[in-house]
XYZ file of C-alpha atoms in Angstrom:
96
model
C 0.000 0.000 0.000
C 1.248 3.446 -0.911
C 0.608 6.283 1.528
C 0.096 9.920 0.614
C 1.908 12.575 2.648
C 0.052 15.087 4.817
C 0.207 17.731 2.069
C -0.288 17.432 -1.686
C -0.665 20.878 -3.171
C 0.807 22.391 -6.303
C 4.052 22.833 -4.360
C 4.423 19.133 -3.443
C 2.725 17.499 -6.436
C 5.781 16.872 -8.613
C 7.829 15.264 -5.838
C 4.847 13.269 -4.575
C 4.119 11.912 -8.035
C 7.771 11.008 -8.560
C 7.885 9.079 -5.264
C 4.578 7.311 -5.900
C 5.631 6.378 -9.438
C 8.891 4.880 -8.181
C 7.045 2.921 -5.510
C 4.455 1.662 -7.996
C 7.172 0.403 -10.326
C 8.983 -1.429 -7.548
C 5.901 -3.339 -6.335
C 4.871 -6.655 -7.867
C 1.311 -6.489 -6.529
C -1.549 -6.955 -9.025
C -3.063 -3.671 -7.901
C -2.164 -0.231 -6.659
C -3.709 0.796 -3.344
C -3.198 4.353 -2.148
C -3.986 5.392 1.410
C -5.023 9.047 1.473
C -5.891 9.178 5.176
C -2.803 11.222 6.209
C -3.739 13.948 3.707
C -4.581 17.219 5.465
C -3.584 19.961 3.031
C -4.622 19.531 -0.575
C -5.748 21.295 -3.684
C -6.558 20.229 -7.232
C -2.962 19.047 -7.669
C -3.781 16.099 -5.385
C -6.505 15.069 -7.833
C -4.035 15.330 -10.715
C -1.490 13.175 -8.867
C -4.077 10.494 -8.122
C -5.379 10.480 -11.687
C -1.836 10.034 -13.002
C -1.278 7.173 -10.558
C -4.475 5.574 -11.803
C -3.376 6.043 -15.411
C -0.014 4.428 -14.685
C -1.661 1.521 -12.858
C -4.072 0.849 -15.710
C -1.251 1.110 -18.263
C 0.642 -1.523 -16.279
C -2.434 -3.780 -16.216
C -3.054 -3.220 -12.516
C -6.156 -2.283 -10.585
C -6.346 1.015 -8.693
C -7.916 1.660 -5.303
C -8.016 4.780 -3.170
C -8.602 4.368 0.577
C -9.112 6.788 3.422
C -9.974 9.801 1.318
C -10.607 12.906 3.422
C -13.892 14.720 2.746
C -12.179 17.602 0.932
C -10.532 15.207 -1.521
C -13.827 13.451 -2.185
C -15.583 16.794 -2.660
C -12.947 18.015 -5.130
C -13.152 14.776 -7.116
C -16.939 15.152 -7.304
C -16.670 18.843 -8.212
C -14.349 18.079 -11.132
C -16.435 15.079 -12.189
C -13.597 12.584 -11.778
C -14.856 10.729 -8.718
C -15.802 7.725 -10.871
C -12.249 7.586 -12.269
C -10.844 7.281 -8.772
C -13.130 4.322 -8.178
C -15.278 3.713 -5.162
C -13.468 5.896 -2.675
C -13.360 4.516 0.845
C -13.714 7.475 3.171
C -11.419 7.939 6.108
C -12.750 6.703 9.424
C -12.767 10.229 10.832
C -15.084 11.329 8.018
C -17.657 8.612 8.773
């Protein structure tokens, strides 16, 4: 399982994507699971990072799953109409 940092904004997006991409390539798992529960600061760049991770997973023939999405992330995904691309998002326990 890959874990997002506490902040993914425009400032952190490039480095976050680079680290996630490296981790995805080094794993032999049939799917990519990303835990977003640590995420506290985010903007639309977080959505872009997750969509690119999904694209890379699909290109590699892997499934993609997002877990622990904070409410703001879920709301942004819905606002931009990409919530279905991120799959059934499992909300963080604190959001339930």
